[in-house]
Coordinates of C-alpha atoms in Angstrom, one line a residue:
M1 CA 2.1 14.6 1.3
A2 CA 1.6 11.0 1.2
L3 CA 2.9 8.7 -2.3
V4 CA 1.0 5.3 -1.9
G5 CA 2.0 2.4 -4.3
R6 CA -0.4 0.1 -6.1
D7 CA 0.3 -2.5 -2.9
G8 CA -1.4 0.3 -0.7
S9 CA 1.3 0.6 0.3
I10 CA 2.4 4.5 1.7
D11 CA 6.3 4.3 1.1
W12 CA 7.1 7.8 2.1
L13 CA 5.6 10.1 3.9
C14 CA 7.4 13.6 6.0
L15 CA 5.3 14.4 8.9
P16 CA 4.2 17.1 10.2
R17 CA 5.7 18.8 6.9
F18 CA 7.7 18.1 3.6
D19 CA 11.0 19.2 5.0
S20 CA 10.4 16.9 7.7
G21 CA 11.9 13.5 9.2
A22 CA 10.4 10.6 6.6
C23 CA 8.2 8.0 9.7
F24 CA 7.9 5.6 6.1
A25 CA 10.4 5.6 3.9
R26 CA 10.4 2.8 1.9
L27 CA 10.9 4.3 -1.2
L28 CA 14.7 4.9 -0.7
G29 CA 15.9 2.0 1.9
G30 CA 13.3 -1.4 1.8
D31 CA 10.8 -2.5 4.1
D32 CA 12.9 -1.8 7.4
A33 CA 12.8 2.4 6.9
G34 CA 9.3 1.6 7.4
F35 CA 6.2 2.1 5.6
W36 CA 1.8 1.4 5.8
Q37 CA 0.2 -0.8 3.3
I38 CA -3.4 -2.4 3.2
G39 CA -4.9 -4.6 0.6
P40 CA -6.4 -8.3 0.3
A41 CA -4.6 -11.0 2.7
A42 CA -4.0 -12.3 -0.6
G43 CA -1.4 -9.6 -1.7
G44 CA -1.0 -8.1 -5.4
G45 CA -1.2 -4.7 -7.1
C46 CA -4.6 -2.7 -7.8
T47 CA -7.2 -3.9 -10.9
R48 CA -7.3 0.3 -11.2
R49 CA -7.0 3.6 -9.0
H50 CA -7.9 7.3 -9.2
Y51 CA -9.1 10.2 -8.1
H52 CA -12.5 11.1 -6.8
G53 CA -13.3 13.8 -9.0
N54 CA -11.5 16.7 -8.9
S55 CA -10.0 15.7 -5.8
L56 CA -6.8 14.4 -4.0
V57 CA -9.4 12.0 -2.9
L58 CA -7.4 8.8 -3.8
E59 CA -9.6 5.6 -4.7
T60 CA -7.7 2.3 -5.2
E61 CA -9.5 -0.9 -5.5
W62 CA -8.7 -5.1 -5.5
E63 CA -11.1 -7.4 -7.2
T64 CA -9.9 -11.0 -6.2
S65 CA -11.8 -14.2 -6.1
D66 CA -14.4 -13.5 -2.8
G67 CA -14.9 -10.0 -4.4
T68 CA -14.3 -6.5 -4.6
V69 CA -12.7 -4.2 -2.0
R70 CA -11.9 0.1 -2.5
L71 CA -9.8 1.5 -0.5
I72 CA -9.9 5.4 0.1
D73 CA -6.7 7.4 1.0
F74 CA -6.3 11.1 1.6
M75 CA -4.8 13.6 4.0
P76 CA -8.2 16.0 5.5
P77 CA -7.3 20.2 4.8
R78 CA -5.5 20.7 8.6
D79 CA -6.6 22.1 11.2
G80 CA -4.4 22.0 13.6
A81 CA -2.5 18.4 13.3
A82 CA -1.8 16.7 9.9
D83 CA -3.6 13.5 9.1
V84 CA -3.9 10.4 6.7
V85 CA -7.1 9.2 6.4
R86 CA -7.9 5.1 4.9
I87 CA -10.9 3.9 4.7
V88 CA -11.6 0.3 3.5
E89 CA -15.1 -0.2 1.9
G90 CA -16.5 -3.1 0.6
V91 CA -17.8 -3.3 -2.7
S92 CA -19.4 -6.6 -3.4
G93 CA -18.2 -10.2 -1.9
R94 CA -16.7 -10.6 1.1
V95 CA -12.5 -10.0 1.5
P96 CA -10.7 -11.0 3.9
M97 CA -7.9 -7.6 4.5
R98 CA -4.9 -7.2 6.1
M99 CA -3.1 -4.3 7.4
E100 CA 0.4 -4.0 8.1
L101 CA 2.4 -1.0 9.8
R102 CA 5.5 -0.7 10.4
L103 CA 6.7 3.4 12.1
R104 CA 10.4 4.7 11.4
F105 CA 11.0 8.1 12.3
D106 CA 14.0 10.1 11.3
Y107 CA 14.0 8.8 7.7
G108 CA 13.6 4.9 9.0
H109 CA 16.3 5.4 11.8
V110 CA 14.3 5.7 15.3
V111 CA 11.6 2.6 15.5
P112 CA 9.1 4.7 17.8
W113 CA 7.7 3.5 21.2
V114 CA 3.9 2.1 20.7
R115 CA 2.1 1.3 22.9
R116 CA -2.0 0.6 23.4
Q117 CA -4.6 3.1 24.4
G118 CA -7.7 1.4 24.6
R119 CA -9.2 -0.6 23.4
Q120 CA -8.9 1.5 18.9
Q121 CA -6.2 3.4 19.6
L122 CA -2.2 3.0 20.4
S123 CA 0.8 5.2 20.2
A124 CA 4.3 5.7 19.1
I125 CA 6.7 8.2 19.9
A126 CA 9.8 8.6 19.5
G127 CA 11.8 11.6 20.6
P128 CA 9.5 15.2 19.6
D129 CA 7.3 13.1 17.6
A130 CA 4.2 11.2 18.4
V131 CA 2.0 8.9 16.1
W132 CA -1.6 8.2 17.0
L133 CA -3.5 5.2 15.0
D134 CA -6.9 5.2 15.5
T135 CA -9.6 1.9 14.0
P136 CA -11.7 -0.5 14.8
A137 CA -10.1 -3.5 13.2
P138 CA -8.6 -5.9 15.7
L139 CA -4.8 -5.0 16.5
E140 CA -1.7 -6.9 17.2
G141 CA 2.2 -6.0 18.0
R142 CA 4.5 -8.3 15.6
D143 CA 8.6 -8.1 15.6
M144 CA 8.3 -4.8 16.0
R145 CA 5.4 -3.6 13.6
T146 CA 1.7 -4.3 13.7
V147 CA -0.6 -6.3 11.9
S148 CA -3.9 -6.4 11.5
E149 CA -6.3 -8.7 9.5
F150 CA -9.6 -8.9 9.1
E151 CA -12.7 -9.1 6.6
V152 CA -14.6 -6.5 5.0
G153 CA -17.8 -7.2 3.2
E154 CA -20.8 -5.4 0.7
G155 CA -21.6 -2.2 2.3
E156 CA -19.0 -2.1 4.7
R157 CA -16.3 0.7 6.3
V158 CA -13.1 -0.2 8.4
P159 CA -11.7 3.4 9.1
F160 CA -7.7 4.4 10.2
V161 CA -6.8 7.6 11.0
L162 CA -3.3 8.4 11.9
T163 CA -2.8 11.9 13.3
H164 CA 0.7 13.0 13.5
H165 CA 1.2 15.1 17.1
P166 CA 4.0 16.7 19.2
S167 CA 5.0 14.5 22.0
H168 CA 4.8 16.0 25.1
E169 CA 1.3 17.7 24.0
P170 CA -2.0 15.6 25.7
A171 CA -3.4 12.7 22.7
P172 CA -5.2 14.2 19.8
G173 CA -8.9 14.5 19.8
R174 CA -10.9 11.2 17.9
R175 CA -11.4 12.0 14.4
D176 CA -14.8 10.8 12.4
A177 CA -12.9 9.2 9.1
G178 CA -16.4 9.5 7.4
K179 CA -17.0 13.4 8.0
V180 CA -13.8 14.5 7.6
L181 CA -13.8 12.4 4.4
D182 CA -17.3 14.4 3.5
R183 CA -15.5 17.5 4.7
T184 CA -12.6 17.1 2.4
L185 CA -14.0 16.3 -0.6
D186 CA -16.4 19.8 0.3
F187 CA -13.5 21.6 0.2
W188 CA -12.0 20.3 -2.7
R189 CA -15.1 21.1 -4.5
R190 CA -15.3 25.1 -3.5
W191 CA -11.5 24.9 -3.9
M192 CA -12.1 24.1 -7.8
S193 CA -14.6 26.3 -8.7
G194 CA -12.5 29.1 -8.1
I195 CA -10.6 28.0 -11.3
K196 CA -11.1 30.2 -14.2
Y197 CA -9.8 28.3 -17.2
D198 CA -11.6 27.7 -20.7
G199 CA -8.3 26.3 -22.4
S200 CA -8.0 23.2 -24.5
W201 CA -6.5 19.9 -22.2
E202 CA -9.3 21.0 -19.8
E203 CA -8.2 17.9 -17.4
P204 CA -4.8 17.8 -17.4
V205 CA -5.0 21.3 -16.2
H206 CA -7.2 20.1 -13.5
R207 CA -4.7 18.2 -12.1
S208 CA -1.7 20.4 -12.4
L209 CA -3.0 22.4 -10.8
I210 CA -5.0 19.9 -7.7
T211 CA -0.3 19.0 -7.9
L212 CA 0.8 22.4 -6.7
K213 CA -2.6 22.8 -4.5
A214 CA -0.7 20.1 -2.2
L215 CA 2.6 20.7 -3.0
S216 CA 1.4 24.3 -0.3
Y217 CA 2.1 24.9 2.6
E218 CA -1.2 26.5 4.0
P219 CA 1.2 28.4 6.8
T220 CA 3.0 30.3 5.1
G221 CA 2.4 30.5 0.8
G222 CA 5.6 28.2 -0.3
I223 CA 5.1 26.0 -2.4
V224 CA 7.8 23.1 -2.5
A225 CA 9.8 21.9 -5.3
A226 CA 8.7 18.4 -5.1
A227 CA 7.0 15.8 -2.0
T228 CA 9.8 14.2 -2.3
T229 CA 14.4 13.8 -1.8
S230 CA 16.8 11.4 -3.9
L231 CA 14.9 9.3 -6.2
P232 CA 17.5 9.4 -9.3
E233 CA 18.2 11.7 -12.5
Q234 CA 20.0 8.2 -13.6
L235 CA 18.7 4.7 -12.1
G236 CA 22.0 3.8 -10.0
G237 CA 23.5 7.2 -10.5
P238 CA 24.7 10.0 -7.7
R239 CA 22.3 12.5 -9.2
N240 CA 19.6 12.1 -5.7
W241 CA 18.4 16.0 -4.8
D242 CA 16.6 17.1 -1.9
Y243 CA 14.0 19.1 -3.6
R244 CA 11.5 20.1 -0.3
F245 CA 11.8 23.6 -0.6
C246 CA 10.6 27.1 -2.4
W247 CA 13.6 27.8 -5.2
L248 CA 13.0 31.5 -6.5
R249 CA 13.5 30.3 -9.9
D250 CA 10.2 29.0 -10.0
A251 CA 8.4 32.0 -8.8
T252 CA 7.1 34.1 -12.0
F253 CA 6.3 30.5 -13.2
T254 CA 4.2 29.4 -11.0
L255 CA 2.6 33.4 -10.2
Q256 CA 1.4 32.8 -14.4
A257 CA -0.5 29.1 -13.6
L258 CA -1.9 30.7 -10.8
L259 CA -3.0 33.9 -12.1
G260 CA -3.5 33.4 -15.9
T261 CA -6.1 30.0 -13.6
G262 CA -8.2 32.5 -11.6
F263 CA -6.9 30.9 -8.4
L264 CA -5.9 34.3 -7.2
K265 CA -5.1 33.9 -3.6
E266 CA -3.2 31.0 -3.9
A267 CA -0.8 33.4 -6.3
G268 CA -0.8 35.9 -3.6
A269 CA -0.3 33.4 -1.1
W270 CA 2.8 32.7 -2.6
R271 CA 4.3 36.2 -3.4
D272 CA 3.7 38.0 -0.1
W273 CA 6.6 34.2 1.0
L274 CA 8.9 35.1 -1.4
L275 CA 8.6 38.9 -0.4
R276 CA 9.2 37.5 3.3
A277 CA 12.5 34.8 2.1
V278 CA 14.4 37.2 0.1
A279 CA 13.9 40.2 3.1
G280 CA 16.9 42.1 4.0
D281 CA 20.5 42.1 2.1
P282 CA 20.2 41.9 -1.2
A283 CA 23.7 40.4 -1.4
D284 CA 22.7 37.5 1.1
L285 CA 19.5 36.7 -1.4
Q286 CA 19.9 32.5 -2.0
I287 CA 18.6 30.2 -4.8
M288 CA 16.1 28.9 -2.2
Y289 CA 14.6 29.2 0.5
G290 CA 12.9 27.0 3.9
I291 CA 8.7 26.3 3.2
D292 CA 8.7 29.0 5.9
G293 CA 11.5 30.9 5.0
T294 CA 14.5 29.2 6.7
R295 CA 17.9 29.8 5.2
R296 CA 20.2 27.4 6.6
L297 CA 19.2 23.8 5.0
T298 CA 22.5 21.8 5.3
E299 CA 23.2 19.1 2.8
Y300 CA 24.3 15.6 4.9
E301 CA 23.9 12.0 3.6
V302 CA 21.8 9.5 5.3
D303 CA 24.1 6.3 4.6
W304 CA 21.3 4.1 6.4
L305 CA 18.7 4.2 3.5
A306 CA 20.4 2.6 0.7
G307 CA 18.9 4.3 -1.9
Y308 CA 16.3 4.1 -5.0
E309 CA 16.6 0.9 -6.9
G310 CA 20.9 1.7 -5.5
S311 CA 20.6 5.2 -6.7
R312 CA 23.0 6.5 -3.9
P313 CA 23.5 9.1 -1.8
V314 CA 20.0 9.6 0.2
R315 CA 20.8 13.7 0.7
I316 CA 19.0 15.5 2.8
G317 CA 19.2 18.9 2.4
N318 CA 21.1 20.2 -0.3
A319 CA 24.1 22.4 -0.7
A320 CA 23.1 24.7 -3.7
V321 CA 21.9 26.9 -1.2
G322 CA 24.9 28.2 -1.0
Q323 CA 26.1 28.6 -4.5
F324 CA 25.0 31.8 -6.7
Q325 CA 22.7 32.0 -9.3
L326 CA 22.7 35.2 -10.4
D327 CA 19.8 34.2 -12.3
V328 CA 17.7 34.6 -9.2
W329 CA 17.3 38.1 -8.2
G330 CA 15.8 38.6 -12.6
E331 CA 12.8 35.9 -11.8
V332 CA 12.5 37.6 -8.5
L333 CA 12.3 41.1 -9.9
D334 CA 10.2 39.5 -12.3
G335 CA 8.0 37.7 -10.7
L336 CA 6.8 40.7 -8.3
H337 CA 6.1 42.3 -11.5
V338 CA 4.0 39.9 -12.9
A339 CA 2.2 40.5 -9.4
R340 CA 2.1 44.3 -9.8
M341 CA 0.4 43.5 -13.5
A342 CA -2.4 41.8 -12.0
G343 CA -2.8 44.4 -9.7
M344 CA -2.0 43.1 -6.3
T345 CA -0.9 45.8 -3.8
R346 CA 1.3 46.3 -1.1
E347 CA 3.0 48.5 -3.4
V348 CA 5.7 50.4 -1.9
P349 CA 7.7 48.0 0.6
A350 CA 7.5 45.7 -1.7
W351 CA 9.2 48.4 -4.4
D352 CA 11.9 49.2 -1.3
L353 CA 13.0 45.6 -1.4
Q354 CA 12.8 46.2 -5.1
R355 CA 14.9 49.0 -5.4
A356 CA 17.8 47.1 -3.7
L357 CA 17.9 44.3 -5.8
L358 CA 18.9 46.4 -8.6
D359 CA 21.5 48.3 -6.7
Y360 CA 23.0 44.6 -6.4
L361 CA 22.2 43.7 -9.4
E362 CA 23.7 46.5 -10.6
G363 CA 26.8 46.0 -9.2
H364 CA 27.2 42.4 -10.1
W365 CA 25.0 41.1 -13.4
Q366 CA 29.3 40.8 -14.9
D367 CA 29.9 38.1 -12.7
P368 CA 29.8 34.6 -13.4
D369 CA 27.6 32.8 -11.6
N370 CA 26.1 28.6 -11.7
S371 CA 23.2 29.1 -13.2
L372 CA 19.7 28.0 -12.7
W373 CA 20.9 24.5 -12.9
E374 CA 23.3 24.7 -9.9
V375 CA 26.6 22.7 -11.9
R376 CA 28.9 22.3 -9.5
G377 CA 31.4 22.5 -12.0
P378 CA 33.3 25.9 -12.5
R379 CA 31.2 29.1 -12.6
R380 CA 30.8 30.3 -16.3
D381 CA 28.9 33.5 -18.1
F382 CA 26.1 32.0 -18.8
V383 CA 24.0 33.6 -21.2
H384 CA 20.4 32.2 -18.9
S385 CA 21.4 34.0 -16.5
K386 CA 22.5 37.2 -17.9
V387 CA 19.4 37.5 -19.9
M388 CA 17.8 37.3 -16.3
A389 CA 20.1 40.7 -15.1
W390 CA 18.4 42.2 -18.3
A391 CA 14.7 41.0 -17.9
G392 CA 15.5 42.6 -13.7
I393 CA 16.9 45.8 -15.1
D394 CA 13.5 45.9 -17.7
R395 CA 11.1 45.2 -15.2
A396 CA 12.7 48.0 -12.9
V397 CA 12.2 50.4 -15.9
Q398 CA 8.8 49.5 -16.6
G399 CA 8.2 49.6 -13.5
V400 CA 8.7 53.6 -14.1
E401 CA 7.2 53.3 -17.6
R402 CA 3.7 52.0 -16.6
F403 CA 3.7 52.5 -12.5
G404 CA 5.1 56.3 -12.2
L405 CA 7.5 54.2 -9.6
D406 CA 10.5 55.6 -8.8
G407 CA 14.1 55.4 -9.6
P408 CA 17.0 56.5 -12.1
V409 CA 15.9 55.1 -15.1
D410 CA 17.6 56.3 -17.5
R411 CA 20.5 54.3 -16.0
W412 CA 18.3 51.7 -16.1
R413 CA 17.5 52.3 -18.7
A414 CA 21.1 52.5 -20.1
L415 CA 22.4 49.0 -18.4
R416 CA 19.4 47.1 -20.4
E417 CA 21.1 48.0 -23.2
Q418 CA 24.7 46.7 -22.0
I419 CA 23.7 44.2 -21.1
H420 CA 21.3 42.6 -24.0
S421 CA 24.4 43.9 -26.5
E422 CA 27.0 42.0 -24.3
V423 CA 24.6 38.9 -24.4
C424 CA 24.4 39.2 -27.9
A425 CA 27.9 40.0 -29.0
K426 CA 29.7 37.2 -26.0
G427 CA 26.8 34.6 -26.1
Y428 CA 25.7 34.7 -29.1
D429 CA 27.6 31.7 -31.7
A430 CA 27.0 33.4 -35.7
D431 CA 28.6 30.4 -37.4
R432 CA 25.5 28.1 -35.8
N433 CA 23.2 30.7 -35.6
T434 CA 22.3 30.1 -31.7
F435 CA 22.7 31.4 -28.6
T436 CA 24.9 29.3 -26.5
Q437 CA 25.1 28.0 -22.8
F438 CA 27.6 30.6 -21.6
Y439 CA 29.8 33.1 -22.9
G440 CA 32.5 31.5 -25.5
S441 CA 30.9 27.5 -24.9
E442 CA 30.5 25.3 -27.1
G443 CA 27.4 23.0 -25.7
L444 CA 23.4 24.3 -25.4
D445 CA 20.9 24.8 -22.9
A446 CA 17.1 24.4 -22.4
A447 CA 16.7 28.2 -21.0
L448 CA 18.1 29.6 -23.9
L449 CA 14.2 28.9 -25.1
L450 CA 13.2 31.0 -22.4
L451 CA 15.3 34.7 -24.9
P452 CA 11.8 35.3 -25.9
Q453 CA 9.5 34.6 -22.9
V454 CA 11.1 37.4 -20.6
G455 CA 10.7 39.2 -24.1
F456 CA 14.6 39.6 -24.4
L457 CA 14.4 38.9 -28.3
P458 CA 10.6 38.7 -30.4
W459 CA 9.9 35.5 -31.5
D460 CA 10.2 36.1 -35.2
D461 CA 14.2 37.1 -34.7
E462 CA 16.5 35.3 -36.6
R463 CA 18.6 34.1 -33.4
I464 CA 16.1 33.0 -32.1
V465 CA 14.3 30.8 -34.5
G466 CA 18.1 29.6 -34.6
T467 CA 17.9 28.9 -31.3
V468 CA 15.3 26.6 -31.1
D469 CA 16.8 25.2 -34.6
A470 CA 20.0 23.7 -32.7
V471 CA 18.1 22.7 -29.5
R472 CA 16.1 21.1 -31.1
R473 CA 19.4 19.8 -32.7
E474 CA 21.6 19.2 -30.3
L475 CA 19.3 18.9 -27.0
V476 CA 17.1 16.3 -28.1
E477 CA 16.5 12.4 -27.5
E478 CA 13.6 10.5 -28.3
G479 CA 11.9 13.5 -29.1
F480 CA 11.8 15.4 -25.7
V481 CA 14.5 17.5 -24.1
M482 CA 17.4 18.1 -21.6
R483 CA 18.2 20.5 -19.6
Y484 CA 22.6 20.2 -21.5
R485 CA 25.2 17.8 -22.5
P486 CA 26.7 17.3 -18.8
D487 CA 30.1 15.3 -20.8
A488 CA 30.2 19.5 -23.0
D489 CA 33.2 22.1 -22.6
G490 CA 34.7 18.9 -21.0
G491 CA 31.7 18.8 -18.2
V492 CA 30.1 21.2 -17.7
D493 CA 28.2 20.6 -14.0
G494 CA 31.2 18.6 -12.2
L495 CA 29.3 15.8 -12.1
P496 CA 29.6 11.8 -13.4
G497 CA 27.1 10.9 -15.4
H498 CA 23.6 11.6 -16.9
E499 CA 20.4 12.6 -16.1
G500 CA 17.2 12.1 -18.0
A501 CA 14.9 14.8 -20.6
F502 CA 13.8 17.4 -18.6
L503 CA 10.1 17.9 -17.9
A504 CA 9.6 21.1 -17.9
C505 CA 12.4 22.0 -20.5
S506 CA 10.5 20.6 -23.0
F507 CA 8.0 21.9 -22.2
W508 CA 9.1 24.8 -22.8
M509 CA 10.1 24.1 -26.2
A510 CA 6.9 22.9 -27.2
N511 CA 6.1 27.1 -26.3
A512 CA 8.8 27.4 -28.4
L513 CA 7.9 26.0 -31.9
H514 CA 4.2 27.9 -30.7
G515 CA 6.0 31.0 -30.5
I516 CA 8.0 31.0 -33.9
G517 CA 4.6 30.1 -35.8
R518 CA 5.1 25.8 -35.6
R519 CA 2.2 25.3 -33.7
D520 CA 1.3 21.8 -35.3
E521 CA 4.6 20.4 -33.8
A522 CA 4.2 22.4 -30.9
T523 CA 0.8 20.8 -30.1
E524 CA 2.4 17.2 -31.3
L525 CA 4.9 18.1 -28.8
F526 CA 2.5 18.7 -25.3
Q527 CA 0.7 15.9 -26.4
R528 CA 3.3 13.7 -26.3
L529 CA 4.3 15.3 -23.0
L530 CA 0.7 15.0 -21.4
G531 CA 1.2 10.6 -22.2
L532 CA 4.1 10.5 -20.0
R533 CA 1.6 10.4 -16.7
N534 CA 1.4 8.2 -15.1
D535 CA -2.4 6.4 -14.0
L536 CA -2.2 9.2 -11.6
G537 CA -1.5 12.1 -14.0
I538 CA 1.5 12.4 -11.9
L539 CA 4.7 14.0 -13.5
S540 CA 8.2 13.7 -12.4
E541 CA 11.1 16.2 -12.5
E542 CA 12.5 14.5 -16.2
Y543 CA 11.9 11.1 -17.5
D544 CA 14.7 9.0 -18.9
V545 CA 14.4 8.0 -23.2
H546 CA 16.1 4.5 -22.8
A547 CA 14.6 3.2 -20.1
Q548 CA 10.9 4.4 -20.7
R549 CA 10.1 5.5 -17.3
Q550 CA 10.0 8.9 -14.8
V551 CA 13.2 9.9 -13.3
G552 CA 13.5 12.0 -10.2
N553 CA 11.9 13.1 -7.8
T554 CA 8.1 14.1 -7.7
P555 CA 5.6 14.9 -7.8
Q556 CA 7.9 18.6 -9.3
A557 CA 5.9 21.3 -9.1
F558 CA 8.3 22.7 -12.0
S559 CA 6.7 20.2 -14.3
H560 CA 2.7 20.2 -13.8
V561 CA 3.1 25.3 -13.2
G562 CA 5.0 23.9 -17.1
L563 CA 1.7 22.2 -18.3
V564 CA -0.8 24.6 -17.1
N565 CA 1.2 27.7 -19.0
T566 CA 1.9 25.3 -22.1
A567 CA -1.6 24.1 -22.3
R568 CA -2.8 27.7 -21.1
H569 CA -0.3 29.4 -24.3
L570 CA -1.3 26.3 -27.3
S571 CA -4.9 27.4 -26.4
G572 CA -4.0 30.8 -27.1
A573 CA -2.8 33.3 -24.0
P574 CA 0.3 35.5 -24.7
A575 CA 2.9 33.2 -24.8
A576 CA 5.3 35.7 -23.6
K577 CA 5.6 35.4 -18.9
E578 CA 3.3 38.1 -19.2
A579 CA 1.0 40.0 -20.9
G580 CA 2.1 43.5 -22.1
K581 CA 4.8 43.4 -22.7
K582 CA 6.8 45.7 -24.6
T583 CA 9.7 44.2 -27.1
P584 CA 12.7 45.4 -26.3
K585 CA 15.4 47.1 -29.1
Q586 CA 17.3 44.6 -31.1
S587 CA 20.8 44.6 -30.8

């Protein structure tokens, strides 16, 4: 996925995969880190831009004193190579144009060897990577960059095709940009024809589903959390993480969004990725994996990049992969239960895996952990983590009761009740009428809004209503929800500074308000959240209420999944994570 600025510059692109080294990293390191800009020679931001219908084909237009010009950007469905296609199209008049290509592999660290290959091609090679540029426009090398200056008139098209290819293999085949564009638009038309959504807010739901498709790695079915690394949660601060991996905590929410809108193929691919990734010893279960199931995601700092608006360090990899997060066992079991509810097959091997996960969960649910927020402070008995342990056991009980699967159901029922009773006794503050972030905590956690969604307590339970009110009172800033207060309980996450409002949590709040009967307030919050999207309908991870801008990695799958699921809930879909769940006995 390429990130394109309003000036026509691609400032972030990793080839050939989401988690590959960036060849354009100006987003994090300035011009020397690499970019690819096409626009009027006079410069400046565009007049307008939009996606072509329900697709990822971006159209950027400039109205200049010489005329109007359109830049068409897209990445076609992969057929063995990773391509970026850019077509300059004259709309009116005759506009002088300028193209500047500054390729820098390994996050701006490696300057490639650039050579002309005939009249219309050049290659840029460094180690295992090779990128080929094919264009009829004139090309000139200047100071370790490639420049093209040309004019485009009404009805004319000037294509640029950039193709990544392993450097040891022969050159890739030539691409006809016009035919590739037609094929790409046809791909999106066919894909969107499979959507089954008849609720309100159709446009933002469609755009979010397209974004989720764009974050999917077709060969494995993995869906990355975001396309970027180290875009800050606090502008100028150190809360900068690499999100180009697949988190198990996203599994159930993502399956719900895909299944609830008719995308069974994508849901099946994501479920199969999940099964492959978690296969093995349950004690070795990780919170995240690479897009192909890779386990080693070693974190290191890239000291030659200045960071986005000076936000350092820039991190590659993610050390949270080694954390113990109890909730992921429950998240996996819940996600596979959602798949089971949808009638997905291959139940026998999947149930064998779940039995192994359940055995581990039985022996470790009482262990303190780092929570779904991956805090880098001391491990605690986080309430959400315990509730997800409860959810995992509950899904096992339902597997026996509703689907005839085998297992020690009486033991599981007793354990489910034990966990439920402990959470209600140790994780609930009766004086404030709210559940807390962890046992004995004075702080709150937006993940507490999920308790009724997973079926732990019904929506009308006074403890749930009290928790929703407490989160609104203590974690809401300018109408949007923070994950938690980093300075609560002596600094729960072990990091300096602060962060923005977490957009997924704000969608959870809209769901919670809807669930407890405050539907007008839920709709008003949802509308405000839709207003935070950028001009292309994209959401990042967080929103800085003081700077009034999006922050964190982008596009963020968790935010777009939250948008889809909340739109479904407010339009009448079940508010719980999956329909048909029994209401548990209350403690």
